[in-house]
Amino acid sequence: MNATTPIRWGILGPGSIAQSFAGGVAASRTGKLVAIGARNPGKPGLAESFPGARILDGYDALLADPDIDAVYISIPHPGHAQWAIKAAEAGKHVLCEKPLALTAFEADAMIHAARKAGTFLGEAFMYRLHPQTLKLVELIRSGVIGEVHMIKSSFGFAMPRFMPEHRLYANDLAGGGILDVGGYPVSMVRLIAGAAVGLPFAEPDKVVGTAHLGQSGVDEWASALLHFPGGIVAEVSCSISLNQDNVLRILGTKGRIEVPDFWFAGGNRDVGLGQIDVIASDGARETISVNEKRHVYSFEVDAAGEAIRAGRQEFAWPGMAWAESLGTLRVLDRWRAAAGLEYGIEKAQQRVNTISGRPLQSGGTAIAKRTIPGLSKPASVVALGFEDFRTFSSGSILLDAFFEAGGNLLDTGYVYGAGYTEKLLGEWLKNRGVRAQSVVIAKGAHSPLCYPDVIGKQLDQSLERLQTDHVDVYFMHRDNPDVPVGEFVDAMDREVKAGRIRGPFGGSNWTMERMDEAIAYAERTGKQKPGALSNNFSLAEMLEPIWAGCVTASSDAWKTWLTARQMPNFAWSSQGRGFFTDRAGRDKRDNEELVRVWYSERNFGRRDRAIELAARLGKSPIHIALAYVLDQPFPSIPLIGPRTLDELDDSLRALDITLSRVDLEWLDGGSLHAA
């Protein structure tokens, strides 16, 4: 594709905004409309609404059309992620109506698909490409109103009445104001807060929101406060059942700026001249207009077209680049969470397919499996932790991807997320029907409730949350040296005999002395021996406990013990919590945890050698750190905790590295040269 080749557009979903976009394509310099994908291609008026475009039967037909380069997605919000991912897989560039997705987690999956496919993905906040926006930023940066301290922005309108059949009131279509129009004021205040400090955009450090949820469960009117580093405060509001003044106000020390209906540049879906009022402290008013008469949608069409022609995968500023789309959605996520707004379509009962809209697939081989002593079925060579997720719709994206890659070892704990991690996993296992294929790790008896009688009581709750009658691996989350170790062994052995633990049990953050004592007690009394450990283990040795009661098994003595015992260790913080990334360095002292826990000359020597070996293998140091844990001479199972699909894929790049004993010894001590 060269600098003059027209971008051939297809529109997925022929609604009213799609007609406006078609007008923008017709008025653009870079694009032409080729086809429309419609689920009802025989609907009267389609040909007249989209003159010159072929009307195709269904969305899949649009994606399969070889004469289409880029797809504009204008269907209701819940379909954005599915069809953007499918479009990327089909090699199509995508411009997707706002909101890019229901959540930042969905948007991240869309970005992941585009990155892998090498295709463009942009969020269609049309106002961002209109010349009015750039003029507004220039005024802020010029200091015409002094230092910006407060921003107020609303986008609210009133539907004629409550209309349950309308998409704006439909829970299953993610109706309501926050997702439909709340992204406009949020994205704008982030842009202005950034402009005030010389950045493309700014991230708020505090978000407080609320909303009125109407009879269909969607937000009919809502407000939020955003606080930005440096003291800028933004008030944003939106509504679908309440008219608002819809004026952007930017308040500074020398005056204020007002912009009416900024998303249409003060106009409509065809033309917005762009009007900005600058009001000085003494009340003097100056009206500035960019006097732009081009079709308002032509600017985003050309910005997307220029990016595609140049081989870029995202908008150039002031368009919504990926980081900005994600940041805006994170604010909307926090706003919705504060208001208690979760749509039924985000819950397990309705979210039965993967983010791409397909049933979960098994048989993946990217993650190999291995046998672990005491387990009756093979387990993946790495275990997935997912403690950071708080909704089914967010956590299932990562769980699905891990499973489809071949992963089946899943790490939970009674205290993780105050129990939500177990609940999420239980919903996912039941929803996807993969409990029999999965290996579930459970933990209980965390301090201060580290007593033998707690094990069974907490396991009762864990099994209920997990919706299963047993776990496959069980760890006491901490040790209590004041309690005779035999009492703990007896308590776990009872759960084995009851069939509620059907694999190895042991201690997480236990010393080797207590493990030896527990094993000896079990051998004397005929009980099941502790057969697994879950201590920190990494190429970098933990110098101080990250959290109270933590134990590392990375010392030379521990390695000798683990090898002699052939004790499986499920290693947490296996990659040094960022020590092998650019976040760490001898001259980087801003991260208190990294400095306190990992900074020593011996660890930096290991890091140096990991960097050297990574360069030779075409990998990253963090891949070497993970491979080091995997290739130990005892069963060593890393627990990984990616938060995104990109992070998961990056971790899996370590799985094709094989380190010899010479490599391991060289990485650890530097006395030998890597083979």
mmCIF file of C-alpha atoms in Angstrom, residues 277-588:
data_model
loop_
_atom_site.group_PDB
_atom_site.id
_atom_site.type_symbol
_atom_site.label_atom_id
_atom_site.label_comp_id
_atom_site.label_asym_id
_atom_site.label_seq_id
_atom_site.Cartn_x
_atom_site.Cartn_y
_atom_site.Cartn_z
ATOM 1 C CA ASP A 277 -14.858 30.907 24.107
ATOM 2 C CA VAL A 278 -11.991 32.347 26.168
ATOM 3 C CA ILE A 279 -13.237 34.357 29.154
ATOM 4 C CA ALA A 280 -10.688 36.453 31.041
ATOM 5 C CA SER A 281 -10.842 37.058 34.784
ATOM 6 C CA ASP A 282 -12.402 40.475 34.158
ATOM 7 C CA GLY A 283 -15.193 38.931 32.092
ATOM 8 C CA ALA A 284 -13.849 39.911 28.672
ATOM 9 C CA ARG A 285 -14.843 37.237 26.163
ATOM 10 C CA GLU A 286 -13.122 36.222 22.944
ATOM 11 C CA THR A 287 -14.717 33.687 20.608
ATOM 12 C CA ILE A 288 -12.319 31.654 18.517
ATOM 13 C CA SER A 289 -13.487 29.485 15.642
ATOM 14 C CA VAL A 290 -11.429 27.224 13.450
ATOM 15 C CA ASN A 291 -14.206 27.753 10.870
ATOM 16 C CA GLU A 292 -13.885 24.173 9.663
ATOM 17 C CA LYS A 293 -16.469 23.184 7.039
ATOM 18 C CA ARG A 294 -15.309 19.699 6.146
ATOM 19 C CA HIS A 295 -17.447 16.715 7.164
ATOM 20 C CA VAL A 296 -16.771 16.098 10.852
ATOM 21 C CA TYR A 297 -16.171 12.371 10.302
ATOM 22 C CA SER A 298 -13.713 12.895 7.465
ATOM 23 C CA PHE A 299 -10.927 13.774 9.893
ATOM 24 C CA GLU A 300 -10.915 10.395 11.653
ATOM 25 C CA VAL A 301 -11.235 8.606 8.312
ATOM 26 C CA ASP A 302 -8.127 10.375 7.037
ATOM 27 C CA ALA A 303 -6.210 9.988 10.299
ATOM 28 C CA ALA A 304 -6.873 6.235 10.233
ATOM 29 C CA GLY A 305 -6.052 6.082 6.534
ATOM 30 C CA GLU A 306 -2.759 7.915 6.974
ATOM 31 C CA ALA A 307 -1.789 5.573 9.814
ATOM 32 C CA ILE A 308 -2.622 2.505 7.726
ATOM 33 C CA ARG A 309 -0.682 3.794 4.727
ATOM 34 C CA ALA A 310 2.317 4.496 6.959
ATOM 35 C CA GLY A 311 2.198 1.030 8.525
ATOM 36 C CA ARG A 312 1.302 2.370 11.971
ATOM 37 C CA GLN A 313 -1.001 0.306 14.158
ATOM 38 C CA GLU A 314 -2.547 3.140 16.169
ATOM 39 C CA PHE A 315 -3.592 6.750 15.812
ATOM 40 C CA ALA A 316 -1.046 9.519 15.980
ATOM 41 C CA TRP A 317 -1.775 12.164 18.621
ATOM 42 C CA PRO A 318 -4.202 13.840 19.156
ATOM 43 C CA GLY A 319 -6.082 10.729 18.071
ATOM 44 C CA MET A 320 -6.761 8.063 20.661
ATOM 45 C CA ALA A 321 -3.659 5.886 20.775
ATOM 46 C CA TRP A 322 -3.886 2.521 22.518
ATOM 47 C CA ALA A 323 -2.539 3.765 25.836
ATOM 48 C CA GLU A 324 -5.121 6.517 25.922
ATOM 49 C CA SER A 325 -8.022 4.244 25.039
ATOM 50 C CA LEU A 326 -6.951 1.875 27.799
ATOM 51 C CA GLY A 327 -6.569 4.708 30.286
ATOM 52 C CA THR A 328 -10.007 6.116 29.527
ATOM 53 C CA LEU A 329 -11.612 2.691 29.887
ATOM 54 C CA ARG A 330 -9.845 2.140 33.217
ATOM 55 C CA VAL A 331 -11.520 5.308 34.475
ATOM 56 C CA LEU A 332 -14.887 4.072 33.193
ATOM 57 C CA ASP A 333 -14.224 0.704 34.855
ATOM 58 C CA ARG A 334 -13.580 2.420 38.189
ATOM 59 C CA TRP A 335 -16.627 4.643 37.736
ATOM 60 C CA ARG A 336 -18.853 1.643 37.023
ATOM 61 C CA ALA A 337 -17.393 -0.328 39.918
ATOM 62 C CA ALA A 338 -18.065 2.564 42.296
ATOM 63 C CA ALA A 339 -21.650 2.714 41.056
ATOM 64 C CA GLY A 340 -22.104 -1.067 41.326
ATOM 65 C CA LEU A 341 -22.822 -1.372 37.616
ATOM 66 C CA GLU A 342 -22.051 -4.776 36.097
ATOM 67 C CA TYR A 343 -24.105 -5.844 33.117
ATOM 68 C CA GLY A 344 -25.705 -9.272 32.984
ATOM 69 C CA ILE A 345 -23.769 -10.000 29.791
ATOM 70 C CA GLU A 346 -20.512 -9.684 31.754
ATOM 71 C CA LYS A 347 -21.433 -12.413 34.229
ATOM 72 C CA ALA A 348 -20.623 -16.086 33.936
ATOM 73 C CA GLN A 349 -24.178 -17.194 33.128
ATOM 74 C CA GLN A 350 -24.174 -15.300 29.844
ATOM 75 C CA ARG A 351 -20.478 -15.123 29.020
ATOM 76 C CA VAL A 352 -20.194 -18.697 27.805
ATOM 77 C CA ASN A 353 -17.699 -18.124 24.984
ATOM 78 C CA THR A 354 -14.218 -16.670 24.789
ATOM 79 C CA ILE A 355 -13.634 -12.991 24.057
ATOM 80 C CA SER A 356 -13.499 -13.836 20.335
ATOM 81 C CA GLY A 357 -17.031 -15.237 20.526
ATOM 82 C CA ARG A 358 -15.927 -18.843 20.086
ATOM 83 C CA PRO A 359 -16.262 -21.842 22.426
ATOM 84 C CA LEU A 360 -13.184 -22.623 24.525
ATOM 85 C CA GLN A 361 -10.773 -24.927 22.697
ATOM 86 C CA SER A 362 -8.605 -27.618 24.283
ATOM 87 C CA GLY A 363 -5.500 -29.361 23.013
ATOM 88 C CA GLY A 364 -3.106 -26.421 22.931
ATOM 89 C CA THR A 365 0.597 -27.263 23.000
ATOM 90 C CA ALA A 366 2.312 -23.921 23.612
ATOM 91 C CA ILE A 367 2.504 -24.855 27.300
ATOM 92 C CA ALA A 368 3.832 -28.366 27.832
ATOM 93 C CA LYS A 369 2.678 -30.670 30.602
ATOM 94 C CA ARG A 370 4.671 -32.728 33.078
ATOM 95 C CA THR A 371 4.086 -35.285 35.790
ATOM 96 C CA ILE A 372 4.321 -34.111 39.375
ATOM 97 C CA PRO A 373 4.789 -36.696 42.129
ATOM 98 C CA GLY A 374 1.500 -37.328 43.880
ATOM 99 C CA LEU A 375 -0.709 -35.938 41.093
ATOM 100 C CA SER A 376 -2.852 -38.334 39.096
ATOM 101 C CA LYS A 377 -2.923 -36.209 35.946
ATOM 102 C CA PRO A 378 -0.313 -34.194 34.074
ATOM 103 C CA ALA A 379 -0.001 -30.537 34.985
ATOM 104 C CA SER A 380 1.239 -27.648 32.901
ATOM 105 C CA VAL A 381 4.865 -26.679 33.469
ATOM 106 C CA VAL A 382 3.766 -23.275 34.767
ATOM 107 C CA ALA A 383 0.870 -22.393 37.040
ATOM 108 C CA LEU A 384 -1.345 -19.357 36.508
ATOM 109 C CA GLY A 385 -2.111 -16.931 39.300
ATOM 110 C CA PHE A 386 -4.897 -14.398 38.710
ATOM 111 C CA GLU A 387 -5.432 -12.670 42.023
ATOM 112 C CA ASP A 388 -5.782 -9.190 40.490
ATOM 113 C CA PHE A 389 -9.073 -9.762 38.655
ATOM 114 C CA ARG A 390 -12.379 -8.718 40.195
ATOM 115 C CA THR A 391 -14.957 -9.644 37.563
ATOM 116 C CA PHE A 392 -15.679 -12.780 35.588
ATOM 117 C CA SER A 393 -15.531 -10.908 32.295
ATOM 118 C CA SER A 394 -11.998 -9.685 33.013
ATOM 119 C CA GLY A 395 -10.525 -12.832 34.562
ATOM 120 C CA SER A 396 -12.002 -15.243 32.022
ATOM 121 C CA ILE A 397 -10.036 -13.582 29.197
ATOM 122 C CA LEU A 398 -6.732 -14.616 30.767
ATOM 123 C CA LEU A 399 -7.973 -18.005 31.996
ATOM 124 C CA ASP A 400 -9.278 -18.865 28.526
ATOM 125 C CA ALA A 401 -6.009 -17.903 26.847
ATOM 126 C CA PHE A 402 -3.922 -19.866 29.360
ATOM 127 C CA PHE A 403 -6.086 -22.963 28.912
ATOM 128 C CA GLU A 404 -6.108 -22.747 25.110
ATOM 129 C CA ALA A 405 -2.316 -22.533 25.167
ATOM 130 C CA GLY A 406 -2.204 -25.829 27.103
ATOM 131 C CA GLY A 407 -2.172 -24.532 30.678
ATOM 132 C CA ASN A 408 -4.231 -26.368 33.271
ATOM 133 C CA LEU A 409 -2.490 -25.637 36.600
ATOM 134 C CA LEU A 410 -4.367 -22.877 38.427
ATOM 135 C CA ASP A 411 -3.244 -21.193 41.642
ATOM 136 C CA THR A 412 -5.720 -19.883 44.224
ATOM 137 C CA GLY A 413 -5.792 -19.125 47.923
ATOM 138 C CA TYR A 414 -8.453 -18.697 50.575
ATOM 139 C CA VAL A 415 -7.395 -15.102 51.258
ATOM 140 C CA TYR A 416 -6.838 -14.024 47.650
ATOM 141 C CA GLY A 417 -9.174 -11.185 46.782
ATOM 142 C CA ALA A 418 -11.075 -11.824 50.020
ATOM 143 C CA GLY A 419 -12.280 -15.057 48.435
ATOM 144 C CA TYR A 420 -13.140 -13.681 45.005
ATOM 145 C CA THR A 421 -10.266 -15.451 43.229
ATOM 146 C CA GLU A 422 -11.695 -18.816 44.245
ATOM 147 C CA LYS A 423 -15.213 -17.730 43.276
ATOM 148 C CA LEU A 424 -14.003 -16.564 39.874
ATOM 149 C CA LEU A 425 -12.184 -19.825 39.221
ATOM 150 C CA GLY A 426 -15.197 -21.854 40.321
ATOM 151 C CA GLU A 427 -17.460 -19.962 37.935
ATOM 152 C CA TRP A 428 -14.967 -20.382 35.108
ATOM 153 C CA LEU A 429 -14.453 -24.127 35.679
ATOM 154 C CA LYS A 430 -18.197 -24.732 35.713
ATOM 155 C CA ASN A 431 -18.981 -22.376 32.854
ATOM 156 C CA ARG A 432 -16.296 -23.823 30.593
ATOM 157 C CA GLY A 433 -16.800 -27.441 31.733
ATOM 158 C CA VAL A 434 -13.097 -28.104 32.300
ATOM 159 C CA ARG A 435 -12.849 -29.091 35.972
ATOM 160 C CA ALA A 436 -11.761 -32.648 35.118
ATOM 161 C CA GLN A 437 -8.948 -31.336 32.920
ATOM 162 C CA SER A 438 -7.730 -28.770 35.449
ATOM 163 C CA VAL A 439 -5.336 -28.987 38.369
ATOM 164 C CA VAL A 440 -6.446 -26.664 41.168
ATOM 165 C CA ILE A 441 -4.052 -25.423 43.828
ATOM 166 C CA ALA A 442 -5.683 -24.226 47.060
ATOM 167 C CA LYS A 443 -4.176 -22.587 50.112
ATOM 168 C CA GLY A 444 -5.477 -21.968 53.609
ATOM 169 C CA ALA A 445 -4.464 -21.290 57.207
ATOM 170 C CA HIS A 446 -2.884 -17.919 56.525
ATOM 171 C CA SER A 447 -1.621 -15.908 59.476
ATOM 172 C CA PRO A 448 -3.064 -15.000 61.922
ATOM 173 C CA LEU A 449 -5.481 -17.928 61.523
ATOM 174 C CA CYS A 450 -2.744 -20.513 61.215
ATOM 175 C CA TYR A 451 -4.109 -23.392 63.289
ATOM 176 C CA PRO A 452 -4.965 -27.027 62.513
ATOM 177 C CA ASP A 453 -8.714 -26.660 63.035
ATOM 178 C CA VAL A 454 -8.841 -23.784 60.529
ATOM 179 C CA ILE A 455 -7.738 -25.989 57.623
ATOM 180 C CA GLY A 456 -10.972 -27.952 57.322
ATOM 181 C CA LYS A 457 -13.217 -24.956 58.025
ATOM 182 C CA GLN A 458 -11.576 -22.841 55.351
ATOM 183 C CA LEU A 459 -11.492 -25.735 52.907
ATOM 184 C CA ASP A 460 -15.282 -26.014 53.327
ATOM 185 C CA GLN A 461 -15.627 -22.453 52.062
ATOM 186 C CA SER A 462 -12.982 -22.852 49.366
ATOM 187 C CA LEU A 463 -14.703 -25.888 47.873
ATOM 188 C CA GLU A 464 -18.035 -24.077 47.888
ATOM 189 C CA ARG A 465 -16.513 -21.103 46.098
ATOM 190 C CA LEU A 466 -14.691 -23.359 43.641
ATOM 191 C CA GLN A 467 -17.882 -25.362 42.986
ATOM 192 C CA THR A 468 -16.011 -28.632 43.333
ATOM 193 C CA ASP A 469 -15.695 -31.426 45.889
ATOM 194 C CA HIS A 470 -11.894 -31.530 45.958
ATOM 195 C CA VAL A 471 -8.681 -29.690 45.225
ATOM 196 C CA ASP A 472 -5.662 -31.267 43.561
ATOM 197 C CA VAL A 473 -2.854 -29.609 45.512
ATOM 198 C CA TYR A 474 -3.113 -28.021 48.963
ATOM 199 C CA PHE A 475 -0.736 -25.754 50.855
ATOM 200 C CA MET A 476 -0.849 -24.288 54.288
ATOM 201 C CA HIS A 477 -0.258 -20.654 53.399
ATOM 202 C CA ARG A 478 1.956 -19.998 56.421
ATOM 203 C CA ASP A 479 3.470 -21.934 59.315
ATOM 204 C CA ASN A 480 2.892 -21.482 63.013
ATOM 205 C CA PRO A 481 5.967 -22.790 64.883
ATOM 206 C CA ASP A 482 4.067 -22.595 68.177
ATOM 207 C CA VAL A 483 1.883 -25.501 67.047
ATOM 208 C CA PRO A 484 3.392 -29.027 66.934
ATOM 209 C CA VAL A 485 3.903 -29.828 63.273
ATOM 210 C CA GLY A 486 2.172 -33.196 63.635
ATOM 211 C CA GLU A 487 -1.131 -31.485 64.314
ATOM 212 C CA PHE A 488 -0.938 -29.776 60.926
ATOM 213 C CA VAL A 489 -0.015 -33.033 59.182
ATOM 214 C CA ASP A 490 -2.942 -34.790 60.891
ATOM 215 C CA ALA A 491 -5.357 -32.065 59.749
ATOM 216 C CA MET A 492 -4.240 -32.250 56.115
ATOM 217 C CA ASP A 493 -4.148 -36.043 56.167
ATOM 218 C CA ARG A 494 -7.786 -36.088 57.314
ATOM 219 C CA GLU A 495 -8.728 -34.071 54.240
ATOM 220 C CA VAL A 496 -6.863 -36.564 52.050
ATOM 221 C CA LYS A 497 -8.767 -39.467 53.605
ATOM 222 C CA ALA A 498 -12.029 -37.559 53.102
ATOM 223 C CA GLY A 499 -11.187 -37.162 49.413
ATOM 224 C CA ARG A 500 -11.098 -33.362 49.574
ATOM 225 C CA ILE A 501 -7.358 -33.200 48.803
ATOM 226 C CA ARG A 502 -6.523 -35.615 45.961
ATOM 227 C CA GLY A 503 -2.871 -34.888 45.447
ATOM 228 C CA PRO A 504 0.146 -33.629 47.354
ATOM 229 C CA PHE A 505 -0.107 -31.255 50.277
ATOM 230 C CA GLY A 506 2.554 -29.258 52.055
ATOM 231 C CA GLY A 507 3.608 -25.844 53.211
ATOM 232 C CA SER A 508 3.883 -22.469 51.589
ATOM 233 C CA ASN A 509 6.543 -20.347 53.294
ATOM 234 C CA TRP A 510 7.787 -23.204 55.450
ATOM 235 C CA THR A 511 11.380 -23.713 56.527
ATOM 236 C CA MET A 512 13.222 -26.867 55.541
ATOM 237 C CA GLU A 513 13.508 -27.781 59.235
ATOM 238 C CA ARG A 514 9.719 -27.792 59.664
ATOM 239 C CA MET A 515 9.281 -29.701 56.413
ATOM 240 C CA ASP A 516 11.791 -32.327 57.575
ATOM 241 C CA GLU A 517 10.011 -32.585 60.911
ATOM 242 C CA ALA A 518 6.600 -32.921 59.206
ATOM 243 C CA ILE A 519 7.866 -35.632 56.859
ATOM 244 C CA ALA A 520 9.438 -37.546 59.723
ATOM 245 C CA TYR A 521 6.220 -37.337 61.752
ATOM 246 C CA ALA A 522 4.159 -38.667 58.819
ATOM 247 C CA GLU A 523 6.585 -41.546 58.289
ATOM 248 C CA ARG A 524 6.369 -42.510 61.990
ATOM 249 C CA THR A 525 2.585 -42.366 62.128
ATOM 250 C CA GLY A 526 1.633 -43.727 58.721
ATOM 251 C CA LYS A 527 0.112 -40.477 57.541
ATOM 252 C CA GLN A 528 0.486 -39.000 54.050
ATOM 253 C CA LYS A 529 3.796 -37.162 53.904
ATOM 254 C CA PRO A 530 3.981 -33.533 52.883
ATOM 255 C CA GLY A 531 4.847 -33.828 49.205
ATOM 256 C CA ALA A 532 5.114 -30.278 47.928
ATOM 257 C CA LEU A 533 6.422 -26.876 48.885
ATOM 258 C CA SER A 534 5.495 -23.391 47.727
ATOM 259 C CA ASN A 535 8.295 -21.031 48.647
ATOM 260 C CA ASN A 536 9.817 -18.165 46.775
ATOM 261 C CA PHE A 537 12.396 -19.422 44.296
ATOM 262 C CA SER A 538 14.155 -17.309 41.705
ATOM 263 C CA LEU A 539 17.478 -16.676 40.026
ATOM 264 C CA ALA A 540 17.597 -13.617 42.311
ATOM 265 C CA GLU A 541 17.658 -14.577 45.977
ATOM 266 C CA MET A 542 15.156 -12.795 48.212
ATOM 267 C CA LEU A 543 17.199 -10.902 50.824
ATOM 268 C CA GLU A 544 14.309 -9.813 53.041
ATOM 269 C CA PRO A 545 10.740 -11.138 53.130
ATOM 270 C CA ILE A 546 8.449 -9.305 50.733
ATOM 271 C CA TRP A 547 5.609 -9.867 53.190
ATOM 272 C CA ALA A 548 5.718 -10.975 56.794
ATOM 273 C CA GLY A 549 6.255 -14.701 57.182
ATOM 274 C CA CYS A 550 7.575 -15.291 53.666
ATOM 275 C CA VAL A 551 10.361 -17.799 53.105
ATOM 276 C CA THR A 552 12.745 -18.053 50.154
ATOM 277 C CA ALA A 553 14.132 -21.332 48.878
ATOM 278 C CA SER A 554 16.731 -19.743 46.579
ATOM 279 C CA SER A 555 19.791 -20.225 48.785
ATOM 280 C CA ASP A 556 22.460 -22.823 48.069
ATOM 281 C CA ALA A 557 21.349 -24.861 51.085
ATOM 282 C CA TRP A 558 17.773 -24.913 49.868
ATOM 283 C CA LYS A 559 18.772 -25.998 46.368
ATOM 284 C CA THR A 560 20.723 -28.877 47.835
ATOM 285 C CA TRP A 561 17.773 -29.890 50.022
ATOM 286 C CA LEU A 562 15.210 -29.654 47.209
ATOM 287 C CA THR A 563 17.403 -31.700 44.893
ATOM 288 C CA ALA A 564 18.096 -34.376 47.493
ATOM 289 C CA ARG A 565 14.422 -34.649 48.432
ATOM 290 C CA GLN A 566 13.214 -34.217 44.840
ATOM 291 C CA MET A 567 10.610 -32.026 46.434
ATOM 292 C CA PRO A 568 8.284 -30.208 44.019
ATOM 293 C CA ASN A 569 8.408 -26.475 44.669
ATOM 294 C CA PHE A 570 5.674 -24.233 43.311
ATOM 295 C CA ALA A 571 7.738 -21.070 43.098
ATOM 296 C CA TRP A 572 6.099 -17.713 43.663
ATOM 297 C CA SER A 573 7.732 -14.461 42.494
ATOM 298 C CA SER A 574 9.744 -16.697 40.219
ATOM 299 C CA GLN A 575 10.904 -13.784 38.048
ATOM 300 C CA GLY A 576 11.995 -11.524 40.880
ATOM 301 C CA ARG A 577 9.012 -9.147 40.734
ATOM 302 C CA GLY A 578 10.621 -6.926 38.113
ATOM 303 C CA PHE A 579 14.271 -7.317 39.124
ATOM 304 C CA PHE A 580 15.108 -8.693 35.659
ATOM 305 C CA THR A 581 13.372 -5.845 33.824
ATOM 306 C CA ASP A 582 14.372 -2.235 33.209
ATOM 307 C CA ARG A 583 12.624 -1.270 36.437
ATOM 308 C CA ALA A 584 15.756 -2.395 38.299
ATOM 309 C CA GLY A 585 19.389 -1.337 38.018
ATOM 310 C CA ARG A 586 22.317 -0.435 40.186
ATOM 311 C CA ASP A 587 21.507 3.253 39.707
ATOM 312 C CA LYS A 588 17.724 2.895 40.089
#
